[in-house]
Short mmCIF file of C-alpha atoms and ligand atoms in Angstrom, two decimals:
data_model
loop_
_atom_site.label_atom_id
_atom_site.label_comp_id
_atom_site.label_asym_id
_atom_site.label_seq_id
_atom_site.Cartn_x
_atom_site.Cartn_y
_atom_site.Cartn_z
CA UNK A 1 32.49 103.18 87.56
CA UNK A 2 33.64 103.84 84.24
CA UNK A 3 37.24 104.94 86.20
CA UNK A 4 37.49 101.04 87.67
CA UNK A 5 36.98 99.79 84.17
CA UNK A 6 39.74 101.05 82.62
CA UNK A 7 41.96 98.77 83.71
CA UNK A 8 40.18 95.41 82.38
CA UNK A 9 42.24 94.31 79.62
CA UNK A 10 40.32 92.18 76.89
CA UNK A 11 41.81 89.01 75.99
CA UNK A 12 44.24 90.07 73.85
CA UNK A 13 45.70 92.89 75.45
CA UNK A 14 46.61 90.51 78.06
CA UNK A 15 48.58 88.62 76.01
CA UNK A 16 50.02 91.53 74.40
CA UNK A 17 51.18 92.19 78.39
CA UNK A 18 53.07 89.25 78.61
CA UNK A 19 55.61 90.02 75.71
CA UNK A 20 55.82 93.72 76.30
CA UNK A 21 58.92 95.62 77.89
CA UNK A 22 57.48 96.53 81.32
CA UNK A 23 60.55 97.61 82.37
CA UNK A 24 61.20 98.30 86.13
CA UNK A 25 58.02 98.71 88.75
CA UNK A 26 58.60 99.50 92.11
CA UNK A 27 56.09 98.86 94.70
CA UNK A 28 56.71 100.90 97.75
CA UNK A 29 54.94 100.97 101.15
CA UNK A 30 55.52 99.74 104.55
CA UNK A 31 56.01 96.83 105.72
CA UNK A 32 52.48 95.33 105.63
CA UNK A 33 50.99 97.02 103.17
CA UNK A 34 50.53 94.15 100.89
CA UNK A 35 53.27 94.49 98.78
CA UNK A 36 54.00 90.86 98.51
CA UNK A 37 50.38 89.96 97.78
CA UNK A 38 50.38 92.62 95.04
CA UNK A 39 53.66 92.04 93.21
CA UNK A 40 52.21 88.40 93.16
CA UNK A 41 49.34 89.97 91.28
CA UNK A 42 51.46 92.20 89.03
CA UNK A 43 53.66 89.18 87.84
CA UNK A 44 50.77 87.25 86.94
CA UNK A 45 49.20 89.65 84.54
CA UNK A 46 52.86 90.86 83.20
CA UNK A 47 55.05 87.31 83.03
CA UNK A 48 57.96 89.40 84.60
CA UNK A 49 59.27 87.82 88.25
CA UNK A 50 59.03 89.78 91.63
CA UNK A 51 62.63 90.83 93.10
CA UNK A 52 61.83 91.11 97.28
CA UNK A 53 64.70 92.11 98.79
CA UNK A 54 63.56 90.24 101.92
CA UNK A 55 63.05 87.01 100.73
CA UNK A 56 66.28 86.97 98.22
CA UNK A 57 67.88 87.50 101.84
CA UNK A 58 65.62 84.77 103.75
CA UNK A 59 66.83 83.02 100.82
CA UNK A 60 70.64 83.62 101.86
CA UNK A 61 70.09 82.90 105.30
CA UNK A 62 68.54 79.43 104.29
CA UNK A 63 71.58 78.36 102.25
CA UNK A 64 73.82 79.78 104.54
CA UNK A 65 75.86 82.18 102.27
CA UNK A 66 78.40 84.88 103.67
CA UNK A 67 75.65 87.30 102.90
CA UNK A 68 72.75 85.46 104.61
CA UNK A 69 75.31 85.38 107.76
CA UNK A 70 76.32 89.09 107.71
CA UNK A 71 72.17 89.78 107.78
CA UNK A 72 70.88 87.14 109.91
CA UNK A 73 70.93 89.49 113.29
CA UNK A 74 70.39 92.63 111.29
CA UNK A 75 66.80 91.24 109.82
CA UNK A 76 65.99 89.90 113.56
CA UNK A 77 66.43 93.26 114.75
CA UNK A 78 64.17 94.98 112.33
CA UNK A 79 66.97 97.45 111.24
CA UNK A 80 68.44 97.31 107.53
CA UNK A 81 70.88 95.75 106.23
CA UNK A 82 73.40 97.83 104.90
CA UNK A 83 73.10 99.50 100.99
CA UNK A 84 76.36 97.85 99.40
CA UNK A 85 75.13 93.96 100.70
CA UNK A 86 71.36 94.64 99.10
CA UNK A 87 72.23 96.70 96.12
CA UNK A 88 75.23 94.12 94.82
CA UNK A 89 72.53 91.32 95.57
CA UNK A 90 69.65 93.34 93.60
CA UNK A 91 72.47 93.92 91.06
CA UNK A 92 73.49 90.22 90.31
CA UNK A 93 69.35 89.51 90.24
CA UNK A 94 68.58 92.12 87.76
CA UNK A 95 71.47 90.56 85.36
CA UNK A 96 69.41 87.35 85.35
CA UNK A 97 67.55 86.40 81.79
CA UNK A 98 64.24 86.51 83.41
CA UNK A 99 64.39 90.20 83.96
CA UNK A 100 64.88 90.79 80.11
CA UNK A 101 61.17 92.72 80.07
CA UNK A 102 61.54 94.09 83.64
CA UNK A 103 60.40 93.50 87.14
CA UNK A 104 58.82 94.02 90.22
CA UNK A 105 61.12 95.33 93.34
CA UNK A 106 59.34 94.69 96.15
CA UNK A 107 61.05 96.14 99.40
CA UNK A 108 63.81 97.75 97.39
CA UNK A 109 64.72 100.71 97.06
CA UNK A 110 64.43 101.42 101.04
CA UNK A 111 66.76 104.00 101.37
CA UNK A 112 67.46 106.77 99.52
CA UNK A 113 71.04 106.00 98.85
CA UNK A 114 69.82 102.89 97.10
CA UNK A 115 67.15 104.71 95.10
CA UNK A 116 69.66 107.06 93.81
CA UNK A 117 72.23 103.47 93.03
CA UNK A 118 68.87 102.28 91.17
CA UNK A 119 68.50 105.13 89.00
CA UNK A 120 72.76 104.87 87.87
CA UNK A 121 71.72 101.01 87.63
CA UNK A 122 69.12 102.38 85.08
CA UNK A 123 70.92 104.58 83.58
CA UNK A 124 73.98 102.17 82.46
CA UNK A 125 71.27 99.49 81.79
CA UNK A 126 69.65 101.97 79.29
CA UNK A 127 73.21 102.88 77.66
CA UNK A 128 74.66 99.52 77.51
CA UNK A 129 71.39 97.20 77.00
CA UNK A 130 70.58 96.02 73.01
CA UNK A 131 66.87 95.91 75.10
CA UNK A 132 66.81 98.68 77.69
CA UNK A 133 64.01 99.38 79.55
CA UNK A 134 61.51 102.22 79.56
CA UNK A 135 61.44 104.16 82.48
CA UNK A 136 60.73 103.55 85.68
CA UNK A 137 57.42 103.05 87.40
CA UNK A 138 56.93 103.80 90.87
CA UNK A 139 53.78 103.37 93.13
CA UNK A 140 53.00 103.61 96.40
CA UNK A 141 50.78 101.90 98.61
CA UNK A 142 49.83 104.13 101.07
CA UNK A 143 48.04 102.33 104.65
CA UNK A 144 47.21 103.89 107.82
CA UNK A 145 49.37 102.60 110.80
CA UNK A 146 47.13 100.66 113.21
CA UNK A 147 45.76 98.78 110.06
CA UNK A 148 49.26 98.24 109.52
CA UNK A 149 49.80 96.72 112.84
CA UNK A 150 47.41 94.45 112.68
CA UNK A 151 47.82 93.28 109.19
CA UNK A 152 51.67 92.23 110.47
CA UNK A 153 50.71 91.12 114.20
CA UNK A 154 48.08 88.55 112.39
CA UNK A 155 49.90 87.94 109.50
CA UNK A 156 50.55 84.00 109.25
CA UNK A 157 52.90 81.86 106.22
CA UNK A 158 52.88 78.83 105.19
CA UNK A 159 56.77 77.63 104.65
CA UNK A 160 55.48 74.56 101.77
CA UNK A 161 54.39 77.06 99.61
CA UNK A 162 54.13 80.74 100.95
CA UNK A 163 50.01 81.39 101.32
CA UNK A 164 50.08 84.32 103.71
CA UNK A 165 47.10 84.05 105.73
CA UNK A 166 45.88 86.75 108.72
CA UNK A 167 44.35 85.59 111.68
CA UNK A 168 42.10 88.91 111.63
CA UNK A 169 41.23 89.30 107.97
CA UNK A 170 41.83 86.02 106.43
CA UNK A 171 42.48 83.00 108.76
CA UNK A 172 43.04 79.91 107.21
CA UNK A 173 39.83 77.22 108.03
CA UNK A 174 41.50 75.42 110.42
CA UNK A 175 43.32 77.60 112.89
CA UNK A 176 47.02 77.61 112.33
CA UNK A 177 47.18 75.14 108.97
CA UNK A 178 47.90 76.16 105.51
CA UNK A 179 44.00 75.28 102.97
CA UNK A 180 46.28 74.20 99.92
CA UNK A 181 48.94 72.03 101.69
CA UNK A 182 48.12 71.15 105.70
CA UNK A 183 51.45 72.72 106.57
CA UNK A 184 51.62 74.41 110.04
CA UNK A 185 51.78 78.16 109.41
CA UNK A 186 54.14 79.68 110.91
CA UNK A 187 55.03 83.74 112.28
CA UNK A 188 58.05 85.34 110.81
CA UNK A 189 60.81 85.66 113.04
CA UNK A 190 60.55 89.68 112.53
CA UNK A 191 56.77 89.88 112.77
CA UNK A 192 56.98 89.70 116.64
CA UNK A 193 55.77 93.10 118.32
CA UNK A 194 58.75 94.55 119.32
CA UNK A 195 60.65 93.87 115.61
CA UNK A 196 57.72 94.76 113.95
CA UNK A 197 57.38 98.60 116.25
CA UNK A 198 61.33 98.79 115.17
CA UNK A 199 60.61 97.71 110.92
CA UNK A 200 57.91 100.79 111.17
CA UNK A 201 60.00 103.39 112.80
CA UNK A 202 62.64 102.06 110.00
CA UNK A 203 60.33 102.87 107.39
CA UNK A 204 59.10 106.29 108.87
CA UNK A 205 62.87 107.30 109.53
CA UNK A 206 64.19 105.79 106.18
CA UNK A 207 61.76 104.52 103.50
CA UNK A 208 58.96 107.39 103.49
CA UNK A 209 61.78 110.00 102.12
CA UNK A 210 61.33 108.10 98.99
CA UNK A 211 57.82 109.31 98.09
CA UNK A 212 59.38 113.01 98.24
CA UNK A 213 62.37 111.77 96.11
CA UNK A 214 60.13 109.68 93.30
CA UNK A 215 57.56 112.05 93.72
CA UNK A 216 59.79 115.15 92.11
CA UNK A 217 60.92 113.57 89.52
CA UNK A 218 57.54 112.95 88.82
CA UNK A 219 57.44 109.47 88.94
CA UNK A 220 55.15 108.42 91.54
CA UNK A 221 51.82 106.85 91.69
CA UNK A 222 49.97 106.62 95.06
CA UNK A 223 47.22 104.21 95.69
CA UNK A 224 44.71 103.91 98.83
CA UNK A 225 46.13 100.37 99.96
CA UNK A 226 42.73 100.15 102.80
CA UNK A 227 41.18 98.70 100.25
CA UNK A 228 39.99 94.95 99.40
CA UNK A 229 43.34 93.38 97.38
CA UNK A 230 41.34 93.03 94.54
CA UNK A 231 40.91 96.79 94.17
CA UNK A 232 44.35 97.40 95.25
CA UNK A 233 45.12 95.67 92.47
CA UNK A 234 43.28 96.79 90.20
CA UNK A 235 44.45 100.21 91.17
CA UNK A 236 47.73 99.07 90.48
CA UNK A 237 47.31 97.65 87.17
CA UNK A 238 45.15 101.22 86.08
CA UNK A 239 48.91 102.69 87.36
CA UNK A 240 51.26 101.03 85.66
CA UNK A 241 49.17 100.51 82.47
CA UNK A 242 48.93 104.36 82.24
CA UNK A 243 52.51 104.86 82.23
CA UNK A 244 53.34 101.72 79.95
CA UNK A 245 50.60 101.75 77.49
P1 AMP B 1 60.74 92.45 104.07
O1 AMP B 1 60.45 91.01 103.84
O2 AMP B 1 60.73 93.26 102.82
O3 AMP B 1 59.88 93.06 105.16
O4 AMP B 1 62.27 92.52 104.61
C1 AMP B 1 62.68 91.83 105.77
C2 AMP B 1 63.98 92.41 106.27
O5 AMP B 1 65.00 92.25 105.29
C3 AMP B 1 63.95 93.91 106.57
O6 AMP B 1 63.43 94.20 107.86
C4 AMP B 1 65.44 94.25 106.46
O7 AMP B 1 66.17 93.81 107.59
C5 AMP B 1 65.87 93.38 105.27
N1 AMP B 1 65.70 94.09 103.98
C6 AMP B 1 64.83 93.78 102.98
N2 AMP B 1 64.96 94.64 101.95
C7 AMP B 1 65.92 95.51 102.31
C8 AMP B 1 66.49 96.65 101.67
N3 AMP B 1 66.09 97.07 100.44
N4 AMP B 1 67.47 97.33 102.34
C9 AMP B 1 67.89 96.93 103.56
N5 AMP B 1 67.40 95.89 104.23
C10 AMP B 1 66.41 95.16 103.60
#
């Protein structure tokens, strides 16, 4: 008990979280293992904004940009898009003001290619910034697969204002519609069965050789993600707090 208390920040260590450096967080996992949810979580309690690599390029496709065009049938496939595209688009994010106290990368690094970019990113940040960052902190969120599976085959959006519901853990009250808006929900285009079978293997075959690589250099944090999101979270905060604090 006394472990799941630690993280509970009075009052005004909260506050104090929202003005501290933070620096970088990475939230790895599969696809499905909450990371979206969490980051959502982690911004809240540290007032620094979530970077997902996937929706920065839903974003793209949306407007239409030469970038959003050269990853429209890559993402539909499941496979990744390739390391220069996503690391010159994380690059241009990471410049923005926002970022000043750090981040949350959700879905990036994937690959270890862009995991080693990351760390020259760092690196050059820490030389050249009049407010570098501390180190990085990485944590995993570690799910077993068929949970996985059915956390993305019953996963559900709304497009007004992004709710993700699940129509096996937490279906919205009336089937199909989003509580806070009445939007129809909707299935991403990639969570269909055979794109979502090809996103795992992805991870397996690309994304897993990161716990090895952040795990070396000592870096890594890994949490039981079968867990309510509220523990998850908490978890997560106990993680990050340890390393920052
Ligand atoms: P996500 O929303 O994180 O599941 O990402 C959706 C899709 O965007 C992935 O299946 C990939 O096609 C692409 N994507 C997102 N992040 C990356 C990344 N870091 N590297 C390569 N492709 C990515």
């Amino acid at each position: 008990m006394a472990a799941e208390t630690q993280g509970d920040a009075k009052a005004t260590d909260v506050l104090d979280l929202k003005t501290r450096n933070i620096g970088p967080v990475i939230l790895l996992g599969p696809p499905g293992a909450g990371k979206g949810t969490q980051a959502k979580a982690l911004v809240a309690r540290y007032g620094i904004p979530q970077i997902s690599t996937g929706d920065l390029l839903r974003e793209n496709r949306a407007r239409g940009t030469e970038l959003g065009k050269q990853a429209a049938a890559i993402m539909d496939r499941g496979e990744l898009v390739p390391d220069e595209l996503v690391c010159s688009m994380v690059a241009a994010r990471l410049a923005e003001k926002d970022c000043v106290r750090g981040c949350i990368l959700d879905g990036f690094p994937r690959t270890v290619a862009q995991a080693k970019w990351l760390d020259d990113f760092l690196a050059r940040r820490v030389a050249e910034s009049d407010q570098p960052w501390p180190p990085l902190v990485v944590v995993s969120i570690v799910v077993e697969y068929n949970q996985l599976w059915r956390r993305l085959t019953g996963r559900r959006t709304c497009p007004v204002d992004g709710t993700i519901y699940n129509i096996y853990f937490q279906p919205a009250r009336v089937p199909d519609t989003c509580d806070i808006c009445g939007s129809k929900l909707v299935t991403r285009k990639d969570d269909s069965e055979d794109v979502i079978s090809k996103r795992l293997k992805e991870y397996e075959s690309q994304t897993l050789s990161l716990v090895p690589y952040y795990r070396q250099s000592g870096r890594l944090h890994e949490i039981d993600g079968d867990r309510s999101v509220e523990e998850v979270t908490a978890a997560l905060f106990r993680a990050i707090e340890h390393d920052r604090l």
